[in-house]
Coordinates of C-alpha atoms (C1' of nucleotides) in Angstrom, one line a residue:
Chain A
M3 CA -14.8 11.1 -3.0
S4 CA -12.2 11.4 -0.3
N5 CA -9.0 12.5 -1.8
L6 CA -7.6 13.1 1.6
R7 CA -7.1 9.5 2.6
N8 CA -5.3 8.5 -0.6
S9 CA -3.8 11.2 -2.8
V10 CA -0.8 11.4 -5.2
Q11 CA 0.5 14.5 -6.9
L12 CA 3.0 14.2 -9.8
I13 CA 4.7 16.6 -12.1
G14 CA 6.3 15.0 -15.1
R15 CA 6.4 14.2 -18.8
L16 CA 4.7 11.5 -20.9
G17 CA 6.9 8.8 -22.2
K18 CA 4.6 8.0 -25.2
D19 CA 1.3 9.1 -26.6
P20 CA -1.7 7.9 -24.5
E21 CA -3.5 4.7 -25.5
I22 CA -7.2 5.1 -25.8
K23 CA -9.8 2.4 -25.5
V24 CA -13.6 2.7 -25.9
F25 CA -15.6 0.0 -24.3
D26 CA -19.0 -1.3 -25.6
S27 CA -20.6 0.5 -22.6
G28 CA -19.3 3.8 -24.0
K29 CA -16.8 4.2 -21.2
K30 CA -13.5 5.6 -22.3
L31 CA -10.1 4.8 -20.9
A32 CA -6.7 6.5 -21.5
T33 CA -3.5 4.9 -20.2
F34 CA 0.0 6.3 -20.3
T35 CA 3.1 6.7 -18.2
I36 CA 4.9 9.7 -17.0
A37 CA 8.4 10.1 -15.7
T38 CA 9.3 12.1 -12.6
N39 CA 12.9 13.2 -12.3
S40 CA 14.9 13.9 -9.2
A41 CA 18.6 14.5 -8.6
Y42 CA 20.5 13.9 -5.4
R43 CA 24.2 13.6 -4.3
N44 CA 25.3 10.1 -3.3
N45 CA 27.8 9.5 -0.5
K46 CA 30.7 10.2 -2.8
G47 CA 29.3 13.6 -3.6
D48 CA 28.4 12.7 -7.2
K49 CA 25.2 13.9 -8.6
V50 CA 22.8 11.1 -9.4
E51 CA 19.8 11.4 -11.6
E52 CA 16.8 9.2 -10.7
V53 CA 13.8 8.6 -12.8
Q54 CA 10.5 7.0 -11.8
W55 CA 8.0 5.8 -14.3
H56 CA 4.4 5.9 -13.2
N57 CA 1.3 4.1 -14.7
L58 CA -1.6 6.5 -15.1
V59 CA -5.2 5.8 -16.0
M60 CA -7.9 8.3 -16.9
W61 CA -11.5 7.6 -17.4
D62 CA -14.3 9.3 -19.5
K63 CA -14.0 13.1 -19.6
L64 CA -10.4 12.9 -18.5
A65 CA -9.7 10.3 -21.2
D66 CA -11.1 12.7 -23.7
I67 CA -8.7 15.4 -22.5
A68 CA -5.9 12.9 -22.8
A69 CA -6.9 11.9 -26.3
Q70 CA -7.1 15.5 -27.5
Y71 CA -4.2 17.3 -25.7
L72 CA -1.6 14.9 -24.4
K73 CA 1.2 13.4 -26.3
K74 CA 4.7 12.1 -25.9
G75 CA 6.8 14.6 -24.1
S76 CA 3.9 16.7 -22.8
E77 CA 4.5 18.1 -19.3
V78 CA 1.6 17.7 -16.8
A79 CA 0.7 18.0 -13.2
I80 CA -1.8 15.4 -12.0
E81 CA -3.6 14.4 -8.8
G82 CA -5.0 10.9 -8.4
K83 CA -5.5 7.9 -6.2
L84 CA -3.0 5.2 -5.7
V85 CA -4.5 1.8 -6.7
H86 CA -2.8 -1.6 -6.3
R87 CA -4.3 -4.4 -8.5
S88 CA -3.6 -8.0 -9.2
Y89 CA -4.2 -9.8 -12.5
E90 CA -3.3 -13.2 -14.0
T91 CA -0.7 -13.7 -16.7
S92 CA -1.6 -15.8 -19.7
E93 CA 0.3 -18.6 -17.9
G94 CA -2.0 -18.3 -14.9
E95 CA 0.4 -16.6 -12.6
K96 CA -0.7 -13.8 -10.3
R97 CA 1.0 -10.5 -10.8
Y98 CA 0.6 -7.1 -9.1
T99 CA 0.6 -3.7 -10.6
T100 CA 0.2 -0.2 -9.2
E101 CA -1.6 2.6 -11.1
I102 CA -2.6 6.1 -10.4
N103 CA -6.3 6.7 -11.1
V104 CA -6.2 10.4 -12.1
N105 CA -8.8 12.8 -10.7
D106 CA -7.4 16.1 -12.0
I107 CA -4.8 17.2 -14.6
V108 CA -3.2 20.5 -15.5
M109 CA -1.2 20.9 -18.7
L110 CA 2.0 22.8 -18.1
G111 CA 4.3 24.8 -20.3
G112 CA 1.7 26.2 -22.5
K113 CA 3.5 29.3 -23.8
Chain B
M23 CA 14.4 17.2 -2.1
S24 CA 11.6 18.2 -4.4
N25 CA 8.4 16.7 -2.9
L26 CA 6.5 18.7 -5.5
R27 CA 7.3 16.4 -8.4
N28 CA 6.4 13.1 -6.6
S29 CA 4.3 13.3 -3.5
V30 CA 1.9 10.9 -1.9
Q31 CA -0.4 11.6 1.1
L32 CA -2.2 8.8 2.9
I33 CA -4.3 8.5 6.0
G34 CA -4.8 5.0 7.4
R35 CA -4.1 2.3 9.9
L36 CA -1.2 -0.1 10.2
G37 CA -2.0 -3.7 9.4
K38 CA 0.7 -5.1 11.6
D39 CA 3.5 -3.9 13.9
P40 CA 6.4 -2.4 11.9
E41 CA 9.4 -4.6 11.1
I42 CA 12.7 -3.0 12.0
K43 CA 16.1 -3.8 10.5
V44 CA 19.4 -2.4 11.5
F45 CA 22.2 -2.6 8.9
D46 CA 25.9 -3.0 9.7
S47 CA 26.3 0.6 8.5
G48 CA 24.1 1.6 11.4
K49 CA 21.3 2.6 9.0
K50 CA 17.9 1.7 10.3
L51 CA 14.8 0.7 8.3
A52 CA 11.2 0.3 9.3
T53 CA 8.7 -1.4 6.9
F54 CA 5.0 -1.8 7.3
T55 CA 1.7 -1.6 5.5
I56 CA -1.2 0.7 6.0
A57 CA -4.8 0.4 4.8
T58 CA -6.7 3.2 3.2
N59 CA -10.5 2.8 3.1
S60 CA -12.9 4.4 0.7
A61 CA -16.6 3.9 0.0
Y62 CA -18.6 4.5 -3.1
R63 CA -21.9 3.5 -4.7
N64 CA -21.7 1.1 -7.6
N65 CA -24.0 1.3 -10.7
K66 CA -26.7 -0.6 -8.8
G67 CA -26.6 2.0 -6.0
D68 CA -25.1 -0.4 -3.5
K69 CA -22.4 0.9 -1.2
V70 CA -19.0 -0.7 -1.8
E71 CA -16.2 -0.6 0.6
E72 CA -12.7 -0.6 -0.9
V73 CA -9.4 -1.1 0.9
Q74 CA -6.0 -0.4 -0.5
W75 CA -2.9 -1.7 1.2
H76 CA 0.2 0.3 0.8
N77 CA 3.9 -0.7 1.4
L78 CA 5.7 2.0 3.4
V79 CA 9.4 2.3 4.2
M80 CA 10.9 4.7 6.8
W81 CA 14.6 5.2 7.3
D82 CA 16.8 6.3 10.2
K83 CA 15.1 8.9 12.5
L84 CA 11.7 8.0 11.0
A85 CA 12.5 4.3 11.6
D86 CA 13.1 5.2 15.2
I87 CA 9.7 6.9 15.5
A88 CA 8.1 3.8 13.9
A89 CA 9.9 1.5 16.3
Q90 CA 8.8 3.5 19.3
Y91 CA 5.3 4.7 18.6
L92 CA 3.7 2.7 15.8
K93 CA 2.0 -0.6 16.2
K94 CA -0.8 -2.6 14.6
G95 CA -3.9 -0.5 14.4
S96 CA -2.2 2.9 14.8
E97 CA -3.8 5.6 12.7
V98 CA -1.3 7.8 10.9
A99 CA -1.1 10.4 8.2
I100 CA 2.0 10.2 6.0
E101 CA 3.7 12.1 3.2
G102 CA 6.2 10.3 1.0
K103 CA 7.6 9.6 -2.4
L104 CA 6.3 6.9 -4.8
V105 CA 9.1 4.5 -5.7
H106 CA 8.8 1.6 -8.1
R107 CA 11.5 -1.1 -7.8
S108 CA 12.3 -4.4 -9.4
Y109 CA 14.0 -7.4 -7.8
E110 CA 14.6 -11.0 -8.6
T111 CA 12.8 -13.9 -7.0
S112 CA 14.8 -16.8 -5.7
E113 CA 13.8 -18.5 -9.0
G114 CA 15.5 -15.7 -10.9
E115 CA 12.3 -14.1 -12.1
K116 CA 12.0 -10.3 -12.2
R117 CA 9.3 -8.9 -10.1
Y118 CA 8.1 -5.3 -9.5
T119 CA 7.0 -3.7 -6.3
T120 CA 5.8 -0.2 -5.4
E121 CA 6.7 1.4 -2.1
I122 CA 6.2 4.8 -0.4
N123 CA 9.4 6.2 1.0
V124 CA 8.0 8.2 3.9
N125 CA 9.3 11.8 4.5
D126 CA 6.9 12.9 7.2
I127 CA 4.5 11.2 9.6
V128 CA 1.8 12.5 12.0
M129 CA 0.3 10.1 14.6
L130 CA -3.5 10.6 14.8
G131 CA -6.1 10.0 17.4
G132 CA -3.6 10.7 20.2
K133 CA -4.9 11.5 23.7
Chain C
M6 CA 9.5 20.0 9.6
S7 CA 6.0 18.6 9.4
N8 CA 4.5 19.7 6.1
L9 CA 1.7 17.3 6.8
R10 CA -0.2 19.5 9.3
N11 CA 0.0 22.6 7.2
S12 CA 0.7 22.4 3.5
V13 CA -0.3 24.5 0.5
Q14 CA 0.3 23.7 -3.2
L15 CA -0.2 26.3 -5.9
I16 CA 0.4 26.3 -9.6
G17 CA 0.4 29.8 -11.1
R18 CA 2.3 32.8 -12.6
L19 CA 4.2 35.7 -11.0
G20 CA 2.4 39.0 -11.3
K21 CA 5.7 41.0 -11.1
D22 CA 9.4 40.3 -10.6
P23 CA 10.3 39.2 -7.1
E24 CA 11.5 41.7 -4.6
I25 CA 14.8 40.7 -2.9
K26 CA 16.0 41.9 0.4
V27 CA 19.3 41.1 2.1
F28 CA 19.4 41.6 5.9
D29 CA 22.5 42.6 7.9
S30 CA 22.6 39.1 9.2
G31 CA 23.1 37.9 5.7
K32 CA 19.7 36.3 5.5
K33 CA 18.0 36.8 2.1
L34 CA 14.3 37.2 1.5
A35 CA 12.3 37.1 -1.7
T36 CA 8.7 38.2 -1.9
F37 CA 6.3 38.0 -4.8
T38 CA 2.7 37.2 -5.7
I39 CA 1.4 34.5 -7.9
A40 CA -2.1 34.3 -9.5
T41 CA -4.0 31.1 -9.6
N42 CA -6.8 30.9 -12.1
S43 CA -10.0 28.9 -12.1
A44 CA -13.1 28.8 -14.2
Y45 CA -16.6 27.7 -13.3
R46 CA -20.1 28.1 -14.6
N47 CA -22.4 30.3 -12.5
N48 CA -26.1 29.5 -11.9
K49 CA -27.0 31.2 -15.2
G50 CA -24.6 28.8 -17.0
D51 CA -22.1 31.6 -17.9
K52 CA -18.4 30.9 -17.6
V53 CA -16.8 32.9 -14.8
E54 CA -13.1 33.3 -14.5
E55 CA -11.7 33.7 -11.0
V56 CA -8.3 34.8 -10.0
Q57 CA -6.7 34.6 -6.6
W58 CA -3.5 36.4 -5.8
H59 CA -1.3 34.8 -3.2
N60 CA 1.6 36.4 -1.2
L61 CA 4.7 34.2 -1.3
V62 CA 7.9 34.4 0.8
M63 CA 11.1 32.6 0.1
W64 CA 14.2 32.6 2.3
D65 CA 17.9 32.0 1.8
K66 CA 18.7 29.4 -0.9
L67 CA 15.1 29.6 -2.2
A68 CA 15.5 33.4 -2.3
D69 CA 18.6 32.9 -4.5
I70 CA 16.6 30.8 -6.9
A71 CA 13.9 33.4 -7.0
A72 CA 16.4 36.1 -7.7
Q73 CA 18.1 34.2 -10.5
Y74 CA 15.3 32.4 -12.3
L75 CA 11.9 34.0 -11.5
K76 CA 10.4 37.0 -13.2
K77 CA 7.0 38.5 -14.1
G78 CA 5.0 35.9 -15.9
S79 CA 7.1 32.8 -14.9
E80 CA 5.0 29.7 -14.3
V81 CA 5.8 27.8 -11.1
A82 CA 4.5 25.1 -8.8
I83 CA 5.2 25.7 -5.1
E84 CA 4.6 23.9 -1.8
G85 CA 4.6 25.9 1.4
K86 CA 3.2 26.6 4.8
L87 CA 0.2 28.9 5.4
V88 CA 1.2 31.6 7.8
H89 CA -1.2 34.3 9.2
R90 CA 0.6 37.4 10.7
S91 CA -0.4 40.6 12.2
Y92 CA 1.4 43.9 12.0
E93 CA 0.8 47.6 12.8
T94 CA 0.1 50.3 10.3
S95 CA 2.0 53.6 10.5
E96 CA -1.2 54.9 12.1
G97 CA -0.9 52.3 14.9
E98 CA -3.8 50.0 13.6
K99 CA -3.5 46.3 13.7
R100 CA -3.7 44.6 10.4
Y101 CA -3.6 40.9 9.4
T102 CA -2.0 39.3 6.4
T103 CA -1.6 35.8 5.1
E104 CA 1.5 34.5 3.4
I105 CA 2.8 31.3 2.1
N106 CA 6.3 30.4 3.3
V107 CA 7.6 28.4 0.4
N108 CA 9.5 25.1 1.1
D109 CA 9.8 23.9 -2.5
I110 CA 9.5 25.2 -6.0
V111 CA 9.4 23.8 -9.5
M112 CA 9.8 26.0 -12.5
L113 CA 7.4 25.0 -15.3
G114 CA 7.2 25.4 -18.9
G115 CA 10.8 25.2 -19.6
K116 CA 10.9 23.8 -23.1
Chain D
M23 CA -12.8 21.9 -10.1
S24 CA -9.0 21.9 -10.4
N25 CA -7.7 21.3 -6.9
L26 CA -4.2 21.1 -8.5
R27 CA -3.8 24.8 -9.0
N28 CA -4.8 25.8 -5.5
S29 CA -4.9 23.2 -2.7
V30 CA -4.4 23.4 1.0
Q31 CA -4.2 20.4 3.4
L32 CA -4.4 20.9 7.2
I33 CA -4.5 18.6 10.2
G34 CA -5.6 20.2 13.4
R35 CA -8.3 20.8 16.0
L36 CA -11.4 23.1 16.1
G37 CA -11.1 26.1 18.4
K38 CA -14.9 26.3 19.0
D39 CA -18.0 24.6 17.8
P40 CA -18.9 25.4 14.2
E41 CA -21.3 28.2 13.4
I42 CA -24.1 27.2 11.1
K43 CA -26.1 29.6 8.9
V44 CA -29.0 28.6 6.6
F45 CA -29.8 31.1 3.9
D46 CA -33.3 31.8 2.4
S47 CA -32.1 30.0 -0.7
G48 CA -31.7 26.9 1.4
K49 CA -27.9 27.0 1.1
K50 CA -26.1 26.1 4.3
L51 CA -22.8 27.4 5.6
A52 CA -20.6 26.3 8.4
T53 CA -17.7 28.4 9.6
F54 CA -15.1 27.6 12.2
T55 CA -11.4 27.8 12.9
I56 CA -8.8 25.1 13.4
A57 CA -5.3 25.3 15.0
T58 CA -2.3 23.8 13.4
N59 CA 0.7 23.2 15.7
S60 CA 4.3 23.1 14.9
A61 CA 7.5 23.0 16.9
Y62 CA 11.0 24.1 15.9
R63 CA 14.2 25.1 17.6
N64 CA 15.2 28.8 17.4
N65 CA 18.8 30.0 17.0
K66 CA 19.4 29.6 20.7
G67 CA 18.4 25.9 20.5
D68 CA 15.2 26.4 22.5
K69 CA 12.1 24.6 21.4
V70 CA 9.4 27.0 20.2
E71 CA 5.8 26.0 19.8
E72 CA 3.9 27.8 17.1
V73 CA 0.2 27.8 16.5
Q74 CA -1.6 29.0 13.4
W75 CA -5.3 29.6 13.4
H76 CA -7.1 29.1 10.0
N77 CA -10.6 30.2 9.0
L78 CA -12.5 27.4 7.3
V79 CA -15.8 27.5 5.4
M80 CA -17.9 24.5 4.4
W81 CA -21.0 24.7 2.2
D82 CA -24.1 22.5 1.9
K83 CA -23.4 18.8 2.5
L84 CA -20.1 19.5 4.1
A85 CA -21.9 22.0 6.3
D86 CA -24.3 19.3 7.4
I87 CA -21.3 17.1 8.3
A88 CA -19.9 20.0 10.3
A89 CA -23.2 20.6 12.1
Q90 CA -23.6 16.9 13.0
Y91 CA -20.1 15.7 13.8
L92 CA -17.7 18.6 14.5
K93 CA -17.3 20.4 17.8
K94 CA -14.7 22.2 19.8
G95 CA -11.6 20.1 20.1
S96 CA -12.4 17.7 17.2
E97 CA -9.4 16.6 15.3
V98 CA -9.8 16.8 11.5
A99 CA -7.8 16.6 8.3
I100 CA -9.1 18.9 5.5
E101 CA -8.4 19.7 1.9
G102 CA -9.6 23.0 0.5
K103 CA -9.0 26.0 -1.7
L104 CA -7.3 29.2 -0.5
V105 CA -9.5 32.2 -1.0
H106 CA -8.6 35.8 -0.3
R107 CA -11.6 38.2 0.1
S108 CA -12.1 41.8 0.9
Y109 CA -15.0 43.3 2.7
E110 CA -16.0 46.7 4.2
T111 CA -16.1 47.3 7.9
S112 CA -19.1 49.1 9.4
E113 CA -16.9 52.3 9.3
G114 CA -16.5 51.8 5.5
E115 CA -12.9 50.7 5.6
K116 CA -11.7 47.9 3.3
R117 CA -10.4 44.8 5.1
Y118 CA -8.9 41.6 3.8
T119 CA -9.4 38.1 5.0
T120 CA -8.2 34.7 4.0
E121 CA -10.4 31.6 4.2
I122 CA -10.1 28.0 3.2
N123 CA -13.1 26.7 1.3
V124 CA -13.2 23.1 2.3
N125 CA -13.6 20.4 -0.4
D126 CA -13.0 17.3 1.7
I127 CA -12.8 16.4 5.4
V128 CA -11.8 13.4 7.4
M129 CA -12.6 13.1 11.1
L130 CA -9.6 11.7 13.0
G131 CA -9.1 9.9 16.2
G132 CA -12.4 8.2 16.1
K133 CA -12.5 5.1 18.3
Chain E
dT3 C1' -0.3 42.2 -11.0
dT4 C1' 0.2 36.8 -14.4
dT5 C1' -1.7 33.7 -18.0
dT6 C1' -5.1 31.2 -21.6
Chain F
dT20 C1' 9.7 5.6 -22.5
dT21 C1' 9.9 11.9 -21.1
dT22 C1' 12.8 16.1 -20.1
dT23 C1' 16.9 19.3 -18.4

DNA sequence: TTTT
DNA sequence: TTTT
C-alpha cells in the first residue's frame, strides 16, 4: 500500500501498442514501454536530447484500461512502484530487469 | 531540469557505506544502494515482506554530502531520475543496469 | 532547494489566462488557477464529480513561459511548493491564502 | 482514486498531538498540523529559515494510526490530496481553508 | 473559472 | 520503440 517508500512518476509516450496476456487464473497483464524525453546543454553548449525507455506493467483493471485506451504514441502520466527482478535466460544465465508496476494512470492530450 | 517527466522518490536505508570516487576532472561520484521495504498479504492471507534494493548515484555536492553524512544503515528520503544504462562485461557481453540519479536527499531520524 | 520536504504535483487545466506583473526590480510574476478534477461514487452509488481550484504562482523564467504558452483551458502538469500566507484586507482584517509556488511545468496535449 | 492529478508529499514534524473525533456513524477523524522547514539565502546572502505549517486530516484506519502512534514532535512523511474548503464563521462570514487529506503515512526516525 |  |  505504501506508495511513499517507493514511488515513480513518469510522463511520456508509448513506443508500441501494449501487449495483453490473460492467465488461466483470469488475471490480466498489460506490458509496454514509454519514452521520457529530456534536453540539456553539454559542456560545449550544444543541446543534447536524451531518451529513456521504461518497462511498465499493469495488472487487472489497469490492464483493461491499457487494452482499451492505450496505443503506440499515446501520451500518459503514470505513478508506480519500482521493481527489480531477476530471471533466467534459456541458456540458464541470470539476468536482471527493472519494471514499473503501475498504480495509477492518466491519459493526456485528450482534446 | 524537468523532474516532472521522470521522478522517483524513495525512503529507505543504506545497505553499505557509500563508495566515493574522485575523477581527474575533479568531479566526485558517490554510489550506494538503499533498501525499500513493503509488506502485503498474499492470497493465503499470510504477511509477506518484500525488499527492493536500488542503485543510487550522487554527483559533486551531493557526493560530498554522501561522503560526510551517510553510512550503512542511515535512513534517507531521496528524489531522483530513473536512468537505464548498458555496458559491456569484460567478456564483451552487453548488460543493462538501472540507477537513480539523485537530485535531492533528506536525512531522516536525526537527533 | 529541497523539494522532498514540501512538494505538490498537479495535472489540470487553467481556468483563465495567466495574469502577468512586472515589478520595478525587473522580477516577473505570473498568477493563475488550475482545476483538478476527480470522480468518486458516494454512499448511494452515484457518481460525484469534484473540482478543486488551486492558486499557482510562477516567477521569472517560468513567468515568461506562462506568458508565452499558457492560456485559458491549457492542460499542464506542475510541481511546486505549498505556501501558506497571510495578508490584511483593506478593512484591516487578517486573511489566509494558500498558493503553489511552481518549480517545474510540462505542457500537455500538444499533438 | 487518481493521486496523479492532485498529490502532495511532505516530510515534517507534528506541532501538537493529533485531535481525534469519533462520529455517530463510527467514522473516525484525526486532525493535526506538521511543520516543513526550508532554508535559503536571501539577496544579502544571509541564511533564512522558513517554516510552513500544514493542516492534515486522516480518516478511519489512518486516524487509528494517528491516535496510536503520532504525537507532538513525531517526524513523518505523508502523501495526500490538496483540498480547499469554505466554511462560515459564527458571525456568518465565509472563510477559506486548505487541508491535506492524507492517503499514506510513514513514521520516520524509528529506532 | 478549466475539461471530459 | 514515442514525441517535439
